[in-house]
mmCIF file with all atom_site columns, C-alpha atoms in Angstrom:
data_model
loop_
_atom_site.group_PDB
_atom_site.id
_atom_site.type_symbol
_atom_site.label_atom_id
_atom_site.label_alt_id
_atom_site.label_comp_id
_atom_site.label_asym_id
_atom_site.label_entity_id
_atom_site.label_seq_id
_atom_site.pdbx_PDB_ins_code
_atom_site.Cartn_x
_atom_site.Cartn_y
_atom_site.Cartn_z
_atom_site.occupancy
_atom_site.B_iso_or_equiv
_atom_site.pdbx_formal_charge
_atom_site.auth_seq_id
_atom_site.auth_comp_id
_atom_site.auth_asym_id
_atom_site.auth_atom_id
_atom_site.pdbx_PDB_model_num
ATOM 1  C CA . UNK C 1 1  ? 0.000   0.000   0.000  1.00 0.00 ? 2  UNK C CA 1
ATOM 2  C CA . UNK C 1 2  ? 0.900   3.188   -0.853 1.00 0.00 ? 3  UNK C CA 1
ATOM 3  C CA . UNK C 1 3  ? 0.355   5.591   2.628  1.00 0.00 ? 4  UNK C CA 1
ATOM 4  C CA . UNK C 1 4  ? 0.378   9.500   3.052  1.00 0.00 ? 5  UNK C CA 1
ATOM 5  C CA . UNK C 1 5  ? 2.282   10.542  5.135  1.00 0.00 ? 6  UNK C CA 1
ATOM 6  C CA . UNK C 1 6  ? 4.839   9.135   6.956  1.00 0.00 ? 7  UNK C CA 1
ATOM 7  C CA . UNK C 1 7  ? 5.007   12.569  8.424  1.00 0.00 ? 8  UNK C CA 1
ATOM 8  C CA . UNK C 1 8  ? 2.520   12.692  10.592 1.00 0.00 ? 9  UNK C CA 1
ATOM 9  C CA . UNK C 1 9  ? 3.205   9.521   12.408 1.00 0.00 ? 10 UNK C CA 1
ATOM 10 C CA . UNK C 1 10 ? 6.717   11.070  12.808 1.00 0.00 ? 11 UNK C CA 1
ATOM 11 C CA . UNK C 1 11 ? 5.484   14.430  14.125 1.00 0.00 ? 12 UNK C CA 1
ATOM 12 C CA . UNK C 1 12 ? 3.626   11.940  16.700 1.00 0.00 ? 13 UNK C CA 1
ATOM 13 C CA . UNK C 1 13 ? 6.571   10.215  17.921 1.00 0.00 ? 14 UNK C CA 1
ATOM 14 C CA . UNK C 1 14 ? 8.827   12.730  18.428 1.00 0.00 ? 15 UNK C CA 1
ATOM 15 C CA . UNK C 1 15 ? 5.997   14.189  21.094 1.00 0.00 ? 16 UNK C CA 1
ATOM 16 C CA . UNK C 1 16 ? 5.196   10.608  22.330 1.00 0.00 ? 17 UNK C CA 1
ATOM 17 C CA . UNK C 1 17 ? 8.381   8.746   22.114 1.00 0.00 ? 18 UNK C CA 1
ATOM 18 C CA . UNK C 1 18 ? 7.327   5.537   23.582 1.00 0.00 ? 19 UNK C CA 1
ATOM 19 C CA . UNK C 1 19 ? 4.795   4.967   20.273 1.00 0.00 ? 20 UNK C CA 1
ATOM 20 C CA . UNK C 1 20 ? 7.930   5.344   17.584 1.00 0.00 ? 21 UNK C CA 1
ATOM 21 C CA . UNK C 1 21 ? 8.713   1.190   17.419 1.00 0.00 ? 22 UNK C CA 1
ATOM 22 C CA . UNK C 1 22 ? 5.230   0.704   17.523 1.00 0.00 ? 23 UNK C CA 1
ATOM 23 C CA . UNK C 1 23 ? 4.069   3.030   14.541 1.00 0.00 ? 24 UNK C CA 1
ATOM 24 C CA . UNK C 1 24 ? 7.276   2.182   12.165 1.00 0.00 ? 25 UNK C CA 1
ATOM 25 C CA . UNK C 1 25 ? 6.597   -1.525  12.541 1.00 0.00 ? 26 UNK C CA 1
ATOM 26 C CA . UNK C 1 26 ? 2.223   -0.763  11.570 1.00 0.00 ? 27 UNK C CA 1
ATOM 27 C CA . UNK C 1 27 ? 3.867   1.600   8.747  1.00 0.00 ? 28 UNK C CA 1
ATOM 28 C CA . UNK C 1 28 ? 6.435   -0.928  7.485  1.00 0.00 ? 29 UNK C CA 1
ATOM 29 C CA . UNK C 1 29 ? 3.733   -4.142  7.874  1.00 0.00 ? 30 UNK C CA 1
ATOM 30 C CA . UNK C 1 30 ? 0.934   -1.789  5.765  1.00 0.00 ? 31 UNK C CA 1
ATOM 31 C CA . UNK C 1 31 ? 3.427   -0.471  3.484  1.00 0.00 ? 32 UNK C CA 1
ATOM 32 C CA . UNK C 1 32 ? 3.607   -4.388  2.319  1.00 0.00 ? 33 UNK C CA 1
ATOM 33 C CA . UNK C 1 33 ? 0.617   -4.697  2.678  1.00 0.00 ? 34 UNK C CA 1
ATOM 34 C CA . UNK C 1 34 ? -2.010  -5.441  -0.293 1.00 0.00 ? 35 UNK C CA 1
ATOM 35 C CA . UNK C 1 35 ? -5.498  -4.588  0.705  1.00 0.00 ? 36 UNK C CA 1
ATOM 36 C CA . UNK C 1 36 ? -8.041  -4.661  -1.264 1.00 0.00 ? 37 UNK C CA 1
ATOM 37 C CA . UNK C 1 37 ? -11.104 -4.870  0.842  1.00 0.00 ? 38 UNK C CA 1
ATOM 38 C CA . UNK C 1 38 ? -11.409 -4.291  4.620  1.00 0.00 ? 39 UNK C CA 1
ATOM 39 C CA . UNK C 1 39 ? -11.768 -8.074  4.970  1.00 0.00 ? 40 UNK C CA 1
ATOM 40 C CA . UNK C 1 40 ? -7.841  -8.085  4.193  1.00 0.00 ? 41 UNK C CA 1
ATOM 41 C CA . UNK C 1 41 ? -7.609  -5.839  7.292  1.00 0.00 ? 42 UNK C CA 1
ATOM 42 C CA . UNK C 1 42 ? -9.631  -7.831  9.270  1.00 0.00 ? 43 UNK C CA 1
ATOM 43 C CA . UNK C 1 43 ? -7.096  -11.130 8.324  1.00 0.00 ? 44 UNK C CA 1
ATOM 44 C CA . UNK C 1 44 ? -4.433  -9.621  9.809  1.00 0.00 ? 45 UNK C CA 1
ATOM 45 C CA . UNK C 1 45 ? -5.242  -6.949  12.093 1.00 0.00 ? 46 UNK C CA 1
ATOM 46 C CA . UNK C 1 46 ? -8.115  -8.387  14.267 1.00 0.00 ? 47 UNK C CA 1
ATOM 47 C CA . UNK C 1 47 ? -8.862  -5.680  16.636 1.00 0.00 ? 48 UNK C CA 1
ATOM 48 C CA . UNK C 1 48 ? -8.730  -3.037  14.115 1.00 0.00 ? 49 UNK C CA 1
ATOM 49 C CA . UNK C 1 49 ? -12.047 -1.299  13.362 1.00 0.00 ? 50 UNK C CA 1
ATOM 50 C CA . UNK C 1 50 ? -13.700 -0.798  10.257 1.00 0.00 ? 51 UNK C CA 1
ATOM 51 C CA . UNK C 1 51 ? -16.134 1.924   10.004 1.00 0.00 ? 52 UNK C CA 1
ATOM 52 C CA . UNK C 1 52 ? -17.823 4.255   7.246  1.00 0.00 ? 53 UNK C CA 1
ATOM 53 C CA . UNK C 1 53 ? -16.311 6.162   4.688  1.00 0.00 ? 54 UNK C CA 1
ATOM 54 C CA . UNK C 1 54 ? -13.676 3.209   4.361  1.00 0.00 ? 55 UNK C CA 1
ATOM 55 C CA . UNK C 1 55 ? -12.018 4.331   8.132  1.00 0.00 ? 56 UNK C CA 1
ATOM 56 C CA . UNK C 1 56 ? -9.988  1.839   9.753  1.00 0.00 ? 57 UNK C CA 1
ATOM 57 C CA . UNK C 1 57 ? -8.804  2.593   13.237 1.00 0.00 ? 58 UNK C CA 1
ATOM 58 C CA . UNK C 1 58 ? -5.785  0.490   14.281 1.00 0.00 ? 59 UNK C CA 1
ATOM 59 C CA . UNK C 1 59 ? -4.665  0.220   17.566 1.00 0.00 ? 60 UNK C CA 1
ATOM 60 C CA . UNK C 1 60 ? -1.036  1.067   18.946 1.00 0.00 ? 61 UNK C CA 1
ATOM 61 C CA . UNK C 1 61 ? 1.463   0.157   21.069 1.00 0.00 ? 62 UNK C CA 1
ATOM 62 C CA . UNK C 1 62 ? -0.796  -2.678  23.295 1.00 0.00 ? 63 UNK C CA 1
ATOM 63 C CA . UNK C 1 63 ? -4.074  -0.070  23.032 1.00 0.00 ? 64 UNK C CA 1
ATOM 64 C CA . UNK C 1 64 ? -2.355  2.946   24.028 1.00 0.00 ? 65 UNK C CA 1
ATOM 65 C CA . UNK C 1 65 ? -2.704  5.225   20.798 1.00 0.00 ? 66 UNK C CA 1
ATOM 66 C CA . UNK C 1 66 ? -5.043  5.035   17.828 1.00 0.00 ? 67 UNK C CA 1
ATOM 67 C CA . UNK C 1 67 ? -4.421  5.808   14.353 1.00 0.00 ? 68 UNK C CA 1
ATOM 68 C CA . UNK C 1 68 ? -7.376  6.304   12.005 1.00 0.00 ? 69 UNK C CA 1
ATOM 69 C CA . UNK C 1 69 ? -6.667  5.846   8.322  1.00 0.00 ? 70 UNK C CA 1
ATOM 70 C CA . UNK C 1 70 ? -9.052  6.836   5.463  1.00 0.00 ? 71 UNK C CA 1
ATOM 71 C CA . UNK C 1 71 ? -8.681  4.188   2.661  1.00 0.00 ? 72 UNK C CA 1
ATOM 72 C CA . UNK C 1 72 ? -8.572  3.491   -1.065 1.00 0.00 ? 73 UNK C CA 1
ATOM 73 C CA . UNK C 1 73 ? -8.833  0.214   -1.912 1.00 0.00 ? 74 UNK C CA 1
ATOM 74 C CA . UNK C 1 74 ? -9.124  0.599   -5.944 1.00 0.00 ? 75 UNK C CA 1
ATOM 75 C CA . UNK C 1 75 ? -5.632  2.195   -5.827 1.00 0.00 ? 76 UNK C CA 1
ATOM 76 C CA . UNK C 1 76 ? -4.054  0.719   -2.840 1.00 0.00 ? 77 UNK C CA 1
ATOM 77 C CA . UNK C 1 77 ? -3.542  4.355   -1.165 1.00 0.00 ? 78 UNK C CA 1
ATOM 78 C CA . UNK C 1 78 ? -3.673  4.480   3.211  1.00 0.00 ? 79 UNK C CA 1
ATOM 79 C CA . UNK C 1 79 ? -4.515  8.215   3.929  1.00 0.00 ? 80 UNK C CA 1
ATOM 80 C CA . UNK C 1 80 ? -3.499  8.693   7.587  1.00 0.00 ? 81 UNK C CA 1
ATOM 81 C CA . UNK C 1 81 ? -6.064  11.193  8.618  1.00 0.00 ? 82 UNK C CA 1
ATOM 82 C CA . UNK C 1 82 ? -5.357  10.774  12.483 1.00 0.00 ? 83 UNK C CA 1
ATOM 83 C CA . UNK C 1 83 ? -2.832  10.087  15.126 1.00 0.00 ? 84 UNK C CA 1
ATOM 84 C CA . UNK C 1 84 ? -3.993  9.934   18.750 1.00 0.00 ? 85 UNK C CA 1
ATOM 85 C CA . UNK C 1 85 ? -3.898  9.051   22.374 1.00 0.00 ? 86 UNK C CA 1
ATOM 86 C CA . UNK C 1 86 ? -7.533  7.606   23.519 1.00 0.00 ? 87 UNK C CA 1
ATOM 87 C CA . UNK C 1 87 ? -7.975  10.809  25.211 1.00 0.00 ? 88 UNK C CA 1
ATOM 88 C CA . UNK C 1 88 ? -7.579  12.783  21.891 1.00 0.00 ? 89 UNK C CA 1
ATOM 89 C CA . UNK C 1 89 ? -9.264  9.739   19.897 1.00 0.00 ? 90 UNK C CA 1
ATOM 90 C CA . UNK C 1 90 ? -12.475 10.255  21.647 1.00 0.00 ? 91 UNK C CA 1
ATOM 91 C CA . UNK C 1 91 ? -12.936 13.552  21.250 1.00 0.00 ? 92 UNK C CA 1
ATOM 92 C CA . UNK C 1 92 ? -13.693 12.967  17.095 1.00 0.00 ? 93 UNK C CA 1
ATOM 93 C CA . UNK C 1 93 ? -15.742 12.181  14.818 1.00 0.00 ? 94 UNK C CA 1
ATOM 94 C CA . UNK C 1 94 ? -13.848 8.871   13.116 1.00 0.00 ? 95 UNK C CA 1
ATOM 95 C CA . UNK C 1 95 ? -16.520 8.938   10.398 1.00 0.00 ? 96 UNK C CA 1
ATOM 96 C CA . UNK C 1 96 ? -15.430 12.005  8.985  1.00 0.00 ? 97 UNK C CA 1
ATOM 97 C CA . UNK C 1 97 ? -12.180 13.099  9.927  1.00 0.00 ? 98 UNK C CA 1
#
């Protein structure tokens, strides 16, 4: 897959430093990734959550952060659209962010 950016998981580590193994090895495992449909998600991620507008939210680093990734499947591109602590995750709207 094909994901934009790389930049703003960086931005998050460098202010939450414990979450930088954690997010390079989701961005390195999706980056070989080949999804095509959220089922493919589901095979390998299990506690990730699929909801509208073709949002997944994966978990981080055993639960503690969230990232929520917007999704075209056609053209294998990950739009990371959100990078959070659960604090910060549940103040949004995942459908639309």
């Amino acid at each position: 897959m094909r994901i934009i950016s790389r930049k703003t998981l960086r931005e998050f580590w460098e202010k939450y430093s414990d979450s930088r193994q954690s997010l390079q090895s989701w961005y390195a495992d999706v980056k070989r990734a080949e999804w095509k449909s959220p089922s493919d998600i589901k095979n390998v991620y299990r506690n990730a959550s699929i909801v509208a507008n073709n949002r997944a939210v994966f978990n981080i680093k055993g639960n503690h952060y969230r990232i929520v990734v917007a999704i075209q499947y056609e053209f294998g591109i990950v739009y990371i659209r959100f990078v959070s602590t659960h604090s910060e995750y549940d103040k949004i709207d995942v459908r639309t962010i």
